[in-house]
Tab-separated table of C-alpha atoms in Angstrom:
chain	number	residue	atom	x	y	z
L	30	UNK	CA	98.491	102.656	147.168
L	31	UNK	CA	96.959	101.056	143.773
L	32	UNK	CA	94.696	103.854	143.632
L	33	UNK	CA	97.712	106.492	144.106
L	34	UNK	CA	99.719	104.544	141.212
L	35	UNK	CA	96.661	104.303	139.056
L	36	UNK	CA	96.354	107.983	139.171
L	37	UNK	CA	100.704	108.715	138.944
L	38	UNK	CA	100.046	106.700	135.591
L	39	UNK	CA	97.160	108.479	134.244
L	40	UNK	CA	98.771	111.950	134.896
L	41	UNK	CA	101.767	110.561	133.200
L	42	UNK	CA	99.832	109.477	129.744
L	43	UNK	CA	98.284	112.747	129.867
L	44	UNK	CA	101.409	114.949	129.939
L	45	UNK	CA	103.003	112.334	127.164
L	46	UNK	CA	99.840	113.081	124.884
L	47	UNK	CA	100.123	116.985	125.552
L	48	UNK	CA	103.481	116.665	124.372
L	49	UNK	CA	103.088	114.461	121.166
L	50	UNK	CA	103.362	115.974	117.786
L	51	UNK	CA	101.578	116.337	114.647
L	52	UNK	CA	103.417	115.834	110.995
L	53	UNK	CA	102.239	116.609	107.864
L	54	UNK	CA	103.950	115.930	104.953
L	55	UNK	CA	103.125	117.663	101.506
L	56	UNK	CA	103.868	116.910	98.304
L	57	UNK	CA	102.885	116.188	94.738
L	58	UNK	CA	102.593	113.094	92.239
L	59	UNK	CA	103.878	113.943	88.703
L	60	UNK	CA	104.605	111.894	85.684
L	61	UNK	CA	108.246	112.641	84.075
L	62	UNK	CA	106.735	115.230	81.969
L	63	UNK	CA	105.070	117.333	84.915
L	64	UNK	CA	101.672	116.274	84.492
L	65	UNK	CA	100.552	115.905	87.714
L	66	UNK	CA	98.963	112.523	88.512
L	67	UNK	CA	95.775	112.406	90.314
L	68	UNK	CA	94.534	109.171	92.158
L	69	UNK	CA	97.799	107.917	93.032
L	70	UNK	CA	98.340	105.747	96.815
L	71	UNK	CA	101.206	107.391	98.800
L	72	UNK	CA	102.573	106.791	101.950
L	73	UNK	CA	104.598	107.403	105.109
L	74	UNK	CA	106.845	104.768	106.478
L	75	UNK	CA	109.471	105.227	109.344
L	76	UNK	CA	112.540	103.084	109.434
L	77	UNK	CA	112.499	102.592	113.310
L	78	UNK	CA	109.581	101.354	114.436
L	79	UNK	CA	109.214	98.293	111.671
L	80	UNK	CA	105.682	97.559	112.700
L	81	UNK	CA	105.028	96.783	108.776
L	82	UNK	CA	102.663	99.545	108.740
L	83	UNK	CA	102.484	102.820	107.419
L	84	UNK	CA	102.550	105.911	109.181
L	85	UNK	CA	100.167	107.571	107.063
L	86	UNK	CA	98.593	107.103	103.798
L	87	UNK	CA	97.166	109.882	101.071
L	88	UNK	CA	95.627	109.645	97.740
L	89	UNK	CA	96.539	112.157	95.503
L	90	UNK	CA	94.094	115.238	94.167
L	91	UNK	CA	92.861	115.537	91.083
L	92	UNK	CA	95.784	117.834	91.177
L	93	UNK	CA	98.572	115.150	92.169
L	94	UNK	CA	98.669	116.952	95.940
L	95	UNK	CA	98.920	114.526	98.553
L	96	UNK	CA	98.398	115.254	102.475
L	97	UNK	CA	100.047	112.602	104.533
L	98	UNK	CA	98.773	113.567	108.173
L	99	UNK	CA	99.137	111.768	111.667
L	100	UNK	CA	98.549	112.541	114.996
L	101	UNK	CA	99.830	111.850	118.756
L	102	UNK	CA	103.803	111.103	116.951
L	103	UNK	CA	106.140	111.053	119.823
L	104	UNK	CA	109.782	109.738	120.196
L	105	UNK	CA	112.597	108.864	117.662
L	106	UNK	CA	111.524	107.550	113.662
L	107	UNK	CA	114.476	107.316	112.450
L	108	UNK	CA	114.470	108.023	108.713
L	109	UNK	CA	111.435	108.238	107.532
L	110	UNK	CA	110.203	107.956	103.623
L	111	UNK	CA	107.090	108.736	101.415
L	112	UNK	CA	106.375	105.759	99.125
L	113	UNK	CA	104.890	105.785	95.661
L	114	UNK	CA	102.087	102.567	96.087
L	115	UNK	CA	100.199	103.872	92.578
L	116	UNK	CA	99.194	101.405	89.679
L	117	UNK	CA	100.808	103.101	87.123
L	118	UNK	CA	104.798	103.102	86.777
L	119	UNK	CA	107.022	103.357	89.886
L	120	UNK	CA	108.773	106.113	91.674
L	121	UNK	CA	111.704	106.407	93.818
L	122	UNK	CA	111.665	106.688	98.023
L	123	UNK	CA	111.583	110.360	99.640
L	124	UNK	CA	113.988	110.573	102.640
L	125	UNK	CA	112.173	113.460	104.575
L	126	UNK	CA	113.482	115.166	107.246
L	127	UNK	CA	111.319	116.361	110.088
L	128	UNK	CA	113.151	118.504	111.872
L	129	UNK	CA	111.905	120.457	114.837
L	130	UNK	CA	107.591	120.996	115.887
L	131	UNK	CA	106.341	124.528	115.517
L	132	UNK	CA	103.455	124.355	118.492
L	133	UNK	CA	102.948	120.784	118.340
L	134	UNK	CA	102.869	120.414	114.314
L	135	UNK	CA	105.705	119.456	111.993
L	136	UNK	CA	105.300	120.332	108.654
L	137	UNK	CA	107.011	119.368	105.740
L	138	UNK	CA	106.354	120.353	101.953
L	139	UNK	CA	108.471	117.503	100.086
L	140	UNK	CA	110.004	117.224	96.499
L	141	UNK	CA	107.563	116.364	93.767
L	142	UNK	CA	107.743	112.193	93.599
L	143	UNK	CA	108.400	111.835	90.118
L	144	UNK	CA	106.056	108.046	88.507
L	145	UNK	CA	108.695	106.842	86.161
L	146	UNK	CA	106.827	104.281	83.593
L	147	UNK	CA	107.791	100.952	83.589
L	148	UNK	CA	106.414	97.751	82.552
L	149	UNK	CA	102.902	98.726	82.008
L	150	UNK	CA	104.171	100.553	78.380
L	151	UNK	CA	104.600	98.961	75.314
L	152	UNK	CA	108.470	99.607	75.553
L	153	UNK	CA	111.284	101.377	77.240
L	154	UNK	CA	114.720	102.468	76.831
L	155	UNK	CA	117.966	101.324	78.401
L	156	UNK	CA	117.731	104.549	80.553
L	157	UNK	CA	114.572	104.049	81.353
L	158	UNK	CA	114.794	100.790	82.445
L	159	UNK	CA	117.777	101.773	84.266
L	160	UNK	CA	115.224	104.968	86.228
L	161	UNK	CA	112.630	102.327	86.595
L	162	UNK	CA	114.768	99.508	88.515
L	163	UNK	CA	116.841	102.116	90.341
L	164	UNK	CA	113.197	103.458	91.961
L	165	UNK	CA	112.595	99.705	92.404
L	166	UNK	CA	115.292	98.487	94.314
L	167	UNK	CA	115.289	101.622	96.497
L	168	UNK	CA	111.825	101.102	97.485
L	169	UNK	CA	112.057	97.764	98.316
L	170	UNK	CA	114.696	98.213	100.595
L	171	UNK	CA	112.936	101.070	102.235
L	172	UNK	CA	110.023	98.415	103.104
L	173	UNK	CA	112.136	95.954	104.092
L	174	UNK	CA	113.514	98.281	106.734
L	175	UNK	CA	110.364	99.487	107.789
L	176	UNK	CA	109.083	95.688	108.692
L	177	UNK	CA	106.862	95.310	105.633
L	178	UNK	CA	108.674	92.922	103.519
L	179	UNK	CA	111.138	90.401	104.398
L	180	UNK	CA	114.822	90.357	102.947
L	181	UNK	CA	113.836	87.511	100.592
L	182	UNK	CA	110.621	88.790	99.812
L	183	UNK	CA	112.123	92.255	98.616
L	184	UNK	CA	114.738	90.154	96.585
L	185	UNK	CA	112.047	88.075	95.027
L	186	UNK	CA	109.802	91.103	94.245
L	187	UNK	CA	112.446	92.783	93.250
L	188	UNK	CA	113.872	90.057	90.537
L	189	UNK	CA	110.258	90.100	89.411
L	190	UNK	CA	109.475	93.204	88.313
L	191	UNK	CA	113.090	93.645	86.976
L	192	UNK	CA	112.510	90.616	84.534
L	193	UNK	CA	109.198	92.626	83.628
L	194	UNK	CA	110.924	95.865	82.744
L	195	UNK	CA	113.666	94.345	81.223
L	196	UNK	CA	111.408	92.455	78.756
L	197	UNK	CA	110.292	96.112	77.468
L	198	UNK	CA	113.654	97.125	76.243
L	199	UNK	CA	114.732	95.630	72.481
L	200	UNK	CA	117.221	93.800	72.005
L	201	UNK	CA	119.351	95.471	70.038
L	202	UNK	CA	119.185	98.506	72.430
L	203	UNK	CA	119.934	96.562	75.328
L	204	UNK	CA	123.585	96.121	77.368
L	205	UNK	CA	123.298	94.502	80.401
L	206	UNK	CA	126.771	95.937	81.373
L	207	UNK	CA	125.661	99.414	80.904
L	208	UNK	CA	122.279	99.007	82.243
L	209	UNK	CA	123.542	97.925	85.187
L	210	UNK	CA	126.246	100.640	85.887
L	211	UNK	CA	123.440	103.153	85.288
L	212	UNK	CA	121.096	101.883	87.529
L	213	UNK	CA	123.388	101.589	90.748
L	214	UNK	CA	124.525	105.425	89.617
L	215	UNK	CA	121.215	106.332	90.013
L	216	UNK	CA	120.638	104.908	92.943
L	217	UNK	CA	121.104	107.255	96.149
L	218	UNK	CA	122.761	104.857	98.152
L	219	UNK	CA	123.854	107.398	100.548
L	220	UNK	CA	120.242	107.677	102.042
L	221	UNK	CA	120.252	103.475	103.063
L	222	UNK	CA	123.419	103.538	104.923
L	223	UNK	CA	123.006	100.991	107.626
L	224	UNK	CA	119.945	99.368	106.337
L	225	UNK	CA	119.550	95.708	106.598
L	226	UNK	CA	119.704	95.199	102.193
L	227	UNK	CA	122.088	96.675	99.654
L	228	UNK	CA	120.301	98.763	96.839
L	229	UNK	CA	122.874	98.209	94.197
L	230	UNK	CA	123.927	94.917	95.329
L	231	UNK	CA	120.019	94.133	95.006
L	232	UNK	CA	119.645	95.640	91.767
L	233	UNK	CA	122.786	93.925	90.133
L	234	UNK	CA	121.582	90.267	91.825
L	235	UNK	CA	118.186	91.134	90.283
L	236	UNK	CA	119.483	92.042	86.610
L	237	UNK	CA	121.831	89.327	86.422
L	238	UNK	CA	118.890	86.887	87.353
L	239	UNK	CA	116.661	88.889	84.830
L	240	UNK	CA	119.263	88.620	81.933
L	241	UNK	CA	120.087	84.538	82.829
L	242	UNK	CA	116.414	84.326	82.664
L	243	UNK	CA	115.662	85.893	79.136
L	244	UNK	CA	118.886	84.243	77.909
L	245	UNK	CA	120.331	87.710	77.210
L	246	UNK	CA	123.975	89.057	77.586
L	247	UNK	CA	126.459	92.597	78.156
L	248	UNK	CA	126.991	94.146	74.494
L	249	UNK	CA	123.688	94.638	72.830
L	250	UNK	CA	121.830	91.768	72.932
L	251	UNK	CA	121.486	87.738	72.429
């Protein structure tokens, strides 16, 4: 009888693996202005599984094109994201959709993922602070829904680099009203609907904390 059930279980891993899929998601790293970016870390997280890990990781070409690839994929991911991991400036989240296998592969050739700079140039603009902490927030929550950070870790990180970015912008450019309007309008809330953390409830936490830190107010400035 073991023997029999042994055998019943092997068949039954076999006929899952002949049915599992392959995905392959596409896509290209770009700076602002087009130029592609080669070198960059990308990667594939699904919103279901929260293991903490990826599903797939890519470095870009030396023409920005990345390649995320993984085998044996079987059963529900729920949404599932590419995520910018590069050194230089951040990027916002891809929601991809997989939709259906074509004999056993699913592939999918995504919009380009745009590296916004941030606090790694001498100095930004209120709108580009604004990009920069929108593509922030978002991909914090993303991780924190995929099991790779915790809800206080994403807040923490989050308040971090937001006080870094926000240090960039002068003075007598900056609103914190404004800023922070612009930033949860750029933020595509609609794709985190039911996640665990708030994108523009995050970024407004994190700019307030930012602002009280730097001892800077709404309405240009000190």
């Amino acid at each position: 009888m073991r023997r029999l059930t042994l055998c019943a279980l092997l068949l039954l891993g076999i006929a899952e693996a002949a049915y599992a899929d392959t995905i392959s998601i596409i896509g290209v790293v770009v700076k602002k202005g087009a130029d592609r970016v080669q070198g960059a870390t990308v990667k594939l997280y699904s919103t279901s599984n929260r293991t903490g890990k990826p599903l797939a990781v890519d470095t870009a070409s030396d023409r920005g094109v990345f390649n995320l690839y993984r085998t044996n994929i079987a059963g529900d991911f729920g949404d599932v994201f590419v995520v910018y991991d590069g050194a230089e400036g951040v990027a916002d989240p891809l929601k991809v959709s997989l939709g259906s296998p074509k004999d056993g592969l699913i592939e999918v050739r995504t919009q380009d993922v745009v590296v916004k700079p941030a606090a790694e140039v001498g100095a930004l603009t209120q709108e580009q602070a604004a990009d920069a902490m929108a593509a922030v927030t978002s991909t914090a929550v993303v991780l924190v829904q995929a099991g790779v950070l915790t809800e206080d870790e994403a807040k923490t990180q989050v308040t971090k680099k937001t006080t870094q970015i926000l240090a960039k912008v002068p003075k007598a450019d900056l609103d914190i009203q404004q800023l922070q309007s612009r930033t949860n309008t750029i933020i595509k809330s609609s794709e985190f609907t039911g996640f665990k953390l708030d994108p523009r409830s995050v970024a407004t936490d994190s700019i307030q904390r930012a602002a009280a830190a730097q001892g800077r107010r709404g309405g240009g400035g000190i």
